[in-house]
Amino acid sequence: MAQRLIHLMTPYQMGSFTLSHRVVLAPLTRQRSYDYMPQPHAITYYTQRTTPGGLLISEAAVISETGLGSPRMPGIWTKEHVEAWKPIVSAVHDKGGIFFCQIFHTGRYSHVDYQPNGQPPISSSTKRMPGEIVLANGKDVAKASVPRALETEEIPHIVADFRNAARNAIDAGFDGVEIHGAHGYLVDQFLKDSVNDRTDRYGGNLENRCRFALEIVEAVVDEIGAERVGIRLSPFSDYFDAYDSNPQALGVYMAEALNKYNILYAHIVEARFEKGVGMDESLFPMRKAFKNTFMVAGGYDGKEGNKAVSSGKADLVAYGRFFISNPDLPKRFKLNVPLNGYDRSTFYHPDPVVGYTDYPFLEF
Ligand SMILES: Cc1cc2nc3c(=O)[nH]c(=O)nc-3n(C[C@H](O)[C@H](O)[C@H](O)COP(=O)(O)O)c2cc1C
């Protein structure tokens, strides 16, 4: 008989939130928010994945018009966005879920077509992201545009946009926010020295490169309270060509700096499949340095997730692709039964049902 995944299914107290298990819905962009507005079909999608006392993190929600870079992403910068999110959040709450909103800005992962008045996208530097992106019409692809490096004096405005987005998320009913500092988007473009070549106080040494992220944390904490703030980081990854010459030092520096703000959780995306990175070794110092809830994500199945919790490597494990294809993932882990496979071709499909809310549930 298959071994039970008892550790993964154990309750956990995250600050004031009582989680009934450790299986978290990872933030997952699904590109079904037409006109950048959250849609009613998201109610079905999120409630399918809600368990009483389960933690869900929303797909990345964009903090301002300059933060757009993919089709059909939901916004969180206007009052209309807030109203559109409300029924989704409230439906998750009705089922007993705990719901955090991931807030982000794409930075150089964008194209002039997405930008107000066709301006260049913003970044920490003028280094262009290699590769192509899908344009707003959802069909054409083009090279990411050459970005413009933010002026030092402009940075407080972007920090203010994160603050506004956090306020909006709380107004929409979310229990908290997760600042997206991972995956080569704007915050990561400041953190990583492969992108950030600034010579002002936001570039150069570690302290300077982390300043933008920490100013965002400070503003968001000030706005909604540290007990409702998490951050996602991927120091060891090189998504969209954002990587660091010393990821270990970056991770530990951030963990220690975040402690000063006493934020609720740190959520680390592991580079478990990348060359030569033995994550078990490299994540440990960061885990040790961070004093509050520590969440991991990246290539976990039930058995590996259970091991991460039982070994003390993490308090919580976020699941992405398997949660797309298994709306009842916690139940499947509880029973330790087989998982549905996922279909990549429909991850970002615009259809409100196909590949979104039509994955089968267990029948017992
Ligand atoms: C379709 C898709 C969309 C994603 N969107 C986001 C996102 O909006 N924000 C984010 O931080 N990560 C995003 N990710 C990364 C996932 O949250 C997760 O870290 C990654 O899929 C690895 O976990 P897994 O192996 O359990 O899928 C996305 C991944 C996928 C497959």
Coordinates of C-alpha atoms and ligand atoms in Angstrom, one line a residue:
M1 CA 0.0 0.0 0.0
A2 CA 1.2 3.5 -0.8
Q3 CA 2.5 5.4 2.2
R4 CA 0.3 8.1 3.5
L5 CA 1.5 11.7 3.0
I6 CA 0.9 12.6 6.6
H7 CA 3.3 15.5 6.9
L8 CA 1.9 17.3 3.9
M9 CA -1.6 16.9 5.3
T10 CA -0.8 18.2 8.8
P11 CA -2.3 21.5 9.9
Y12 CA -0.1 24.6 10.2
Q13 CA -0.4 27.9 11.9
M14 CA 0.8 30.7 9.6
G15 CA 0.6 33.8 11.7
S16 CA -3.1 34.4 12.4
F17 CA -4.1 31.9 9.6
T18 CA -5.0 28.4 10.6
L19 CA -4.2 26.2 7.6
S20 CA -5.7 22.7 7.6
H21 CA -2.9 21.3 5.4
R22 CA 0.4 22.3 3.7
V23 CA -0.7 22.0 0.0
V24 CA -0.8 25.6 -1.4
L25 CA -2.2 26.7 -4.8
A26 CA 0.9 28.3 -6.5
P27 CA 0.3 31.6 -8.3
L28 CA -0.6 30.6 -11.8
T29 CA -1.2 33.0 -14.7
R30 CA -4.0 31.6 -16.8
Q31 CA -4.6 34.4 -19.3
R32 CA -8.4 34.4 -19.2
S33 CA -9.0 37.9 -17.9
Y34 CA -10.3 39.7 -20.9
D35 CA -9.5 43.4 -21.1
Y36 CA -7.3 42.8 -18.0
M37 CA -10.5 42.3 -15.9
P38 CA -10.9 39.4 -13.6
Q39 CA -13.8 37.3 -15.0
P40 CA -16.7 35.4 -13.4
H41 CA -15.3 32.1 -14.7
A42 CA -12.4 32.6 -12.3
I43 CA -15.0 31.9 -9.5
T44 CA -15.4 28.3 -10.8
Y45 CA -11.6 27.9 -11.3
Y46 CA -10.6 29.1 -7.8
T47 CA -13.4 27.5 -5.9
Q48 CA -12.7 24.1 -7.5
R49 CA -9.3 24.4 -5.9
T50 CA -10.5 25.6 -2.5
T51 CA -10.5 23.5 0.6
P52 CA -11.5 24.7 4.0
G53 CA -8.4 26.0 5.6
G54 CA -6.4 25.7 2.4
L55 CA -4.1 28.5 1.2
L56 CA -4.5 29.8 -2.4
I57 CA -2.3 32.4 -4.1
S58 CA -3.8 34.2 -7.1
E59 CA -2.4 34.4 -10.5
A60 CA -0.1 37.4 -10.9
A61 CA -2.2 40.6 -10.9
V62 CA -0.7 43.6 -12.6
I63 CA -0.1 46.8 -10.5
S64 CA -0.1 49.4 -13.2
E65 CA -0.6 50.0 -16.9
T66 CA 3.2 49.9 -17.5
G67 CA 3.3 46.5 -15.8
L68 CA 1.6 44.7 -18.6
G69 CA 3.5 42.2 -20.8
S70 CA 1.2 39.2 -21.5
P71 CA -2.3 39.0 -22.9
R72 CA -5.4 38.7 -20.6
M73 CA -3.7 39.2 -17.3
P74 CA -5.9 40.5 -14.5
G75 CA -5.2 44.0 -13.2
I76 CA -5.3 45.2 -9.6
W77 CA -4.7 48.9 -10.1
T78 CA -8.2 50.4 -10.5
K79 CA -11.4 50.4 -8.5
E80 CA -13.0 48.5 -11.4
H81 CA -10.5 45.7 -10.9
V82 CA -11.3 45.7 -7.2
E83 CA -15.0 45.2 -7.9
A84 CA -14.3 42.4 -10.4
W85 CA -12.1 40.6 -7.9
K86 CA -14.6 40.8 -5.1
P87 CA -17.0 38.0 -6.1
I88 CA -14.1 35.7 -6.8
V89 CA -12.5 36.3 -3.4
S90 CA -15.8 36.0 -1.6
A91 CA -16.6 32.7 -3.2
V92 CA -13.2 31.3 -2.1
H93 CA -14.0 32.6 1.5
D94 CA -17.4 31.0 1.4
K95 CA -15.7 27.6 0.9
G96 CA -13.3 28.4 3.8
G97 CA -10.2 29.1 1.8
I98 CA -7.5 31.6 2.6
F99 CA -6.7 33.8 -0.4
F100 CA -3.6 35.9 -1.1
C101 CA -3.2 38.1 -4.2
Q102 CA 0.1 38.0 -6.0
I103 CA 1.0 41.5 -7.2
F104 CA 3.5 42.2 -9.9
H105 CA 5.1 44.3 -12.6
T106 CA 6.7 42.7 -15.7
G107 CA 9.4 45.4 -16.2
R108 CA 11.3 44.6 -19.4
Y109 CA 9.2 41.5 -20.1
S110 CA 7.0 43.7 -22.3
H111 CA 6.7 45.4 -25.6
V112 CA 5.9 49.0 -26.7
D113 CA 2.5 47.7 -27.9
Y114 CA 1.5 47.1 -24.3
Q115 CA 2.7 50.4 -23.0
P116 CA 0.8 53.7 -22.6
N117 CA 1.7 55.9 -25.6
G118 CA 3.9 53.2 -27.1
Q119 CA 6.7 54.1 -24.6
P120 CA 9.6 51.6 -24.0
P121 CA 8.9 49.3 -21.0
I122 CA 10.7 50.1 -17.8
S123 CA 13.5 48.1 -16.1
S124 CA 16.5 48.6 -13.9
S125 CA 18.7 48.9 -17.0
T126 CA 18.5 49.2 -20.7
K127 CA 19.4 45.5 -21.2
R128 CA 16.9 43.9 -23.5
M129 CA 15.4 40.6 -22.5
P130 CA 16.3 37.9 -25.0
G131 CA 13.5 36.1 -26.7
E132 CA 10.0 36.8 -27.9
I133 CA 6.8 37.5 -26.1
V134 CA 3.1 37.2 -27.1
L135 CA 1.5 40.6 -28.0
A136 CA -1.7 41.9 -26.5
N137 CA -3.8 40.5 -29.4
G138 CA -2.9 37.0 -28.1
K139 CA -1.6 35.9 -31.5
D140 CA 1.4 37.8 -32.7
V141 CA 4.8 37.4 -31.2
A142 CA 7.6 39.9 -31.2
K143 CA 11.0 40.5 -29.5
A144 CA 10.7 42.1 -26.1
S145 CA 11.3 45.8 -26.5
V146 CA 14.5 47.5 -25.4
P147 CA 13.6 48.9 -22.0
R148 CA 14.3 52.2 -20.5
A149 CA 16.2 52.3 -17.2
L150 CA 14.1 54.0 -14.4
E151 CA 15.4 57.3 -13.2
T152 CA 16.3 57.3 -9.5
E153 CA 13.5 59.8 -8.8
E154 CA 10.9 57.6 -10.5
I155 CA 11.4 54.6 -8.3
P156 CA 9.2 55.9 -5.4
H157 CA 6.3 56.1 -7.9
I158 CA 6.6 52.4 -8.7
V159 CA 6.8 51.6 -5.0
A160 CA 3.6 53.6 -4.6
D161 CA 2.0 51.5 -7.4
F162 CA 2.8 48.3 -5.4
R163 CA 1.3 50.0 -2.3
N164 CA -1.8 50.9 -4.1
A165 CA -2.2 47.4 -5.5
A166 CA -1.8 46.0 -2.0
R167 CA -4.5 48.3 -0.7
N168 CA -6.8 47.3 -3.6
A169 CA -6.2 43.6 -2.9
I170 CA -7.3 44.1 0.7
D171 CA -10.3 46.2 -0.5
A172 CA -11.2 43.3 -2.8
G173 CA -11.3 41.1 0.2
F174 CA -8.0 39.2 -0.1
D175 CA -6.5 38.0 3.1
G176 CA -3.1 39.3 2.1
V177 CA -0.7 39.9 -0.8
E178 CA 2.4 38.1 -2.2
I179 CA 4.9 40.5 -3.8
H180 CA 6.2 38.9 -6.9
G181 CA 10.0 39.2 -6.7
A182 CA 10.8 36.2 -8.8
H183 CA 11.2 34.9 -12.3
G184 CA 13.0 37.8 -14.0
Y185 CA 10.2 40.4 -13.7
L186 CA 10.7 44.0 -12.5
V187 CA 11.7 43.3 -8.9
D188 CA 14.0 40.5 -10.0
Q189 CA 15.5 42.8 -12.6
F190 CA 16.8 44.9 -9.7
L191 CA 17.9 42.0 -7.6
K192 CA 20.0 40.2 -10.2
D193 CA 23.3 41.5 -11.3
S194 CA 22.9 40.0 -14.8
V195 CA 20.4 42.7 -15.5
N196 CA 21.0 45.5 -13.0
D197 CA 24.0 47.6 -14.0
R198 CA 22.9 50.8 -12.2
T199 CA 25.3 53.1 -10.6
D200 CA 22.9 54.9 -8.2
R201 CA 21.8 53.6 -4.8
Y202 CA 19.6 50.9 -6.5
G203 CA 22.6 49.1 -8.2
G204 CA 26.0 47.7 -7.5
N205 CA 26.4 45.9 -4.2
L206 CA 23.8 43.5 -2.8
E207 CA 22.4 46.1 -0.4
N208 CA 21.7 48.4 -3.3
R209 CA 20.3 45.8 -5.6
C210 CA 17.9 44.7 -2.8
R211 CA 16.8 48.2 -2.0
F212 CA 13.9 48.4 -4.5
A213 CA 12.4 45.1 -3.3
L214 CA 12.8 46.1 0.3
E215 CA 11.2 49.5 -0.3
I216 CA 8.3 47.8 -1.8
V217 CA 8.1 45.4 1.2
E218 CA 8.2 48.4 3.6
A219 CA 5.5 50.3 1.7
V220 CA 3.2 47.3 1.5
V221 CA 3.8 46.4 5.2
D222 CA 3.0 50.0 6.1
E223 CA -0.2 49.9 4.1
I224 CA -1.7 46.5 5.1
G225 CA 0.4 45.2 8.0
A226 CA 3.3 42.7 8.0
E227 CA 0.9 39.9 9.1
R228 CA -0.6 40.0 5.6
V229 CA 2.5 40.2 3.5
G230 CA 4.5 37.5 1.7
I231 CA 7.1 37.6 -1.0
R232 CA 8.1 35.3 -3.8
L233 CA 11.8 35.1 -4.8
S234 CA 13.8 32.9 -7.1
P235 CA 17.5 33.7 -6.3
F236 CA 18.8 30.5 -7.9
S237 CA 16.9 30.7 -11.1
D238 CA 17.7 32.4 -14.5
Y239 CA 14.2 32.9 -15.9
F240 CA 14.2 35.4 -18.7
D241 CA 17.9 35.8 -18.4
A242 CA 17.9 37.3 -14.9
Y243 CA 20.5 35.5 -12.8
D244 CA 22.9 36.4 -10.1
S245 CA 26.7 35.8 -9.7
N246 CA 26.1 34.8 -6.1
P247 CA 22.6 33.5 -5.5
Q248 CA 23.3 32.1 -2.1
A249 CA 24.4 35.5 -0.8
L250 CA 21.4 37.2 -2.4
G251 CA 19.0 34.7 -0.8
V252 CA 20.4 35.0 2.6
Y253 CA 20.7 38.7 2.5
M254 CA 17.0 39.0 1.5
A255 CA 16.0 36.5 4.2
E256 CA 17.7 38.5 6.9
A257 CA 16.5 41.8 5.6
L258 CA 12.9 40.5 5.4
N259 CA 13.1 39.5 9.1
K260 CA 13.3 43.1 10.0
Y261 CA 9.9 43.7 8.6
N262 CA 8.6 40.5 10.2
I263 CA 6.6 39.6 7.1
L264 CA 4.4 36.5 7.2
Y265 CA 6.1 34.3 4.7
A266 CA 8.9 33.9 2.1
H267 CA 8.1 31.7 -0.9
I268 CA 11.0 30.4 -2.8
V269 CA 10.9 29.0 -6.3
E270 CA 13.6 26.4 -6.6
A271 CA 15.7 25.8 -9.6
R272 CA 15.4 22.0 -9.1
F273 CA 16.0 21.1 -12.7
E274 CA 18.7 23.5 -13.5
K275 CA 22.2 22.4 -14.1
G276 CA 24.4 21.8 -11.2
V277 CA 22.1 23.4 -8.6
G278 CA 21.7 21.0 -5.7
M279 CA 18.8 22.8 -4.1
D280 CA 18.7 20.9 -0.9
E281 CA 22.2 22.2 -0.1
S282 CA 21.7 25.7 -1.4
L283 CA 18.2 26.5 0.0
F284 CA 19.1 25.5 3.6
P285 CA 21.0 28.7 4.6
M286 CA 18.1 30.8 3.4
R287 CA 15.6 28.6 5.2
K288 CA 17.7 28.9 8.4
A289 CA 18.0 32.7 8.1
F290 CA 14.3 33.4 7.6
K291 CA 12.4 33.3 10.8
N292 CA 8.7 33.1 9.7
T293 CA 6.8 30.7 7.4
F294 CA 8.9 29.3 4.6
M295 CA 7.3 28.0 1.4
V296 CA 8.9 26.2 -1.5
A297 CA 7.7 25.5 -5.0
G298 CA 9.1 23.9 -8.1
G299 CA 8.7 20.3 -9.4
Y300 CA 7.1 18.8 -6.4
D301 CA 4.9 15.7 -6.3
G302 CA 3.1 14.4 -3.2
K303 CA 6.0 12.3 -2.0
E304 CA 8.7 15.0 -2.5
G305 CA 6.4 17.6 -0.9
N306 CA 5.8 15.4 2.1
K307 CA 9.6 14.9 2.4
A308 CA 10.2 18.7 2.3
V309 CA 7.8 19.1 5.2
S310 CA 9.0 16.1 7.2
S311 CA 12.6 17.1 6.8
G312 CA 12.0 20.6 8.0
K313 CA 13.1 22.0 4.6
A314 CA 9.8 23.9 4.3
D315 CA 6.6 24.6 6.2
L316 CA 4.4 24.8 3.1
V317 CA 4.7 23.4 -0.5
A318 CA 3.1 25.3 -3.4
Y319 CA 1.9 23.3 -6.4
G320 CA 1.5 24.7 -9.9
R321 CA 1.0 22.4 -12.8
F322 CA -0.5 19.5 -10.7
F323 CA -3.0 21.9 -9.2
I324 CA -4.0 23.0 -12.7
S325 CA -4.8 19.5 -13.7
N326 CA -6.0 18.2 -10.3
P327 CA -8.6 20.6 -8.8
D328 CA -8.9 18.3 -5.8
L329 CA -5.2 18.0 -5.3
P330 CA -5.2 18.0 -1.5
K331 CA -7.8 15.2 -1.5
R332 CA -5.7 13.2 -3.8
F333 CA -2.7 13.6 -1.6
K334 CA -4.7 12.8 1.5
L335 CA -5.8 9.5 -0.2
N336 CA -2.5 9.2 -2.0
V337 CA -4.1 8.3 -5.3
P338 CA -2.9 9.0 -8.9
L339 CA -2.9 12.5 -10.3
N340 CA -4.3 13.7 -13.6
G341 CA -1.6 14.7 -16.1
Y342 CA -1.6 18.3 -17.4
D343 CA -1.9 19.7 -20.9
R344 CA 0.5 22.5 -21.5
S345 CA -1.2 23.6 -24.7
T346 CA -4.2 24.9 -22.7
F347 CA -2.3 26.6 -19.8
Y348 CA -2.8 30.0 -21.4
H349 CA -5.8 29.2 -23.6
P350 CA -8.4 32.0 -23.7
D351 CA -11.3 29.6 -23.3
P352 CA -13.2 30.0 -20.0
V353 CA -13.5 26.2 -19.6
V354 CA -11.1 24.2 -21.7
G355 CA -8.0 23.4 -19.8
Y356 CA -9.2 25.6 -17.0
T357 CA -12.3 24.2 -15.2
D358 CA -12.7 20.9 -17.0
Y359 CA -10.1 18.7 -15.4
P360 CA -11.8 15.8 -13.7
F361 CA -12.3 15.4 -9.9
L362 CA -12.1 12.1 -8.1
E363 CA -15.4 10.3 -8.2
F364 CA -15.4 9.1 -4.6
Ligands
LIG1 C1 0.8 28.1 -16.5 C2 1.7 28.6 -15.5 C3 1.5 29.9 -15.0 C4 2.4 30.4 -14.0 N1 2.1 31.7 -13.5 C5 2.8 32.2 -12.5 C6 2.5 33.5 -11.9 O1 1.6 34.1 -12.3 N2 3.3 33.9 -10.9 C7 4.3 33.1 -10.4 O2 5.0 33.5 -9.4 N3 4.6 31.9 -10.9 C8 3.9 31.4 -11.9 N4 4.2 30.2 -12.4 C9 5.1 29.3 -11.7 C10 4.4 28.4 -10.7 O3 3.8 29.2 -9.6 C11 5.3 27.4 -10.1 O4 6.3 28.0 -9.3 C12 6.0 26.5 -11.2 O5 5.0 26.0 -12.0 C13 6.7 25.3 -10.5 O6 5.9 24.5 -9.7 P1 5.2 23.1 -10.3 O7 6.4 22.3 -10.6 O8 4.4 22.6 -9.1 O9 4.4 23.4 -11.5 C14 3.4 29.6 -13.4 C15 3.6 28.3 -13.9 C16 2.8 27.8 -14.9 C17 2.9 26.4 -15.4

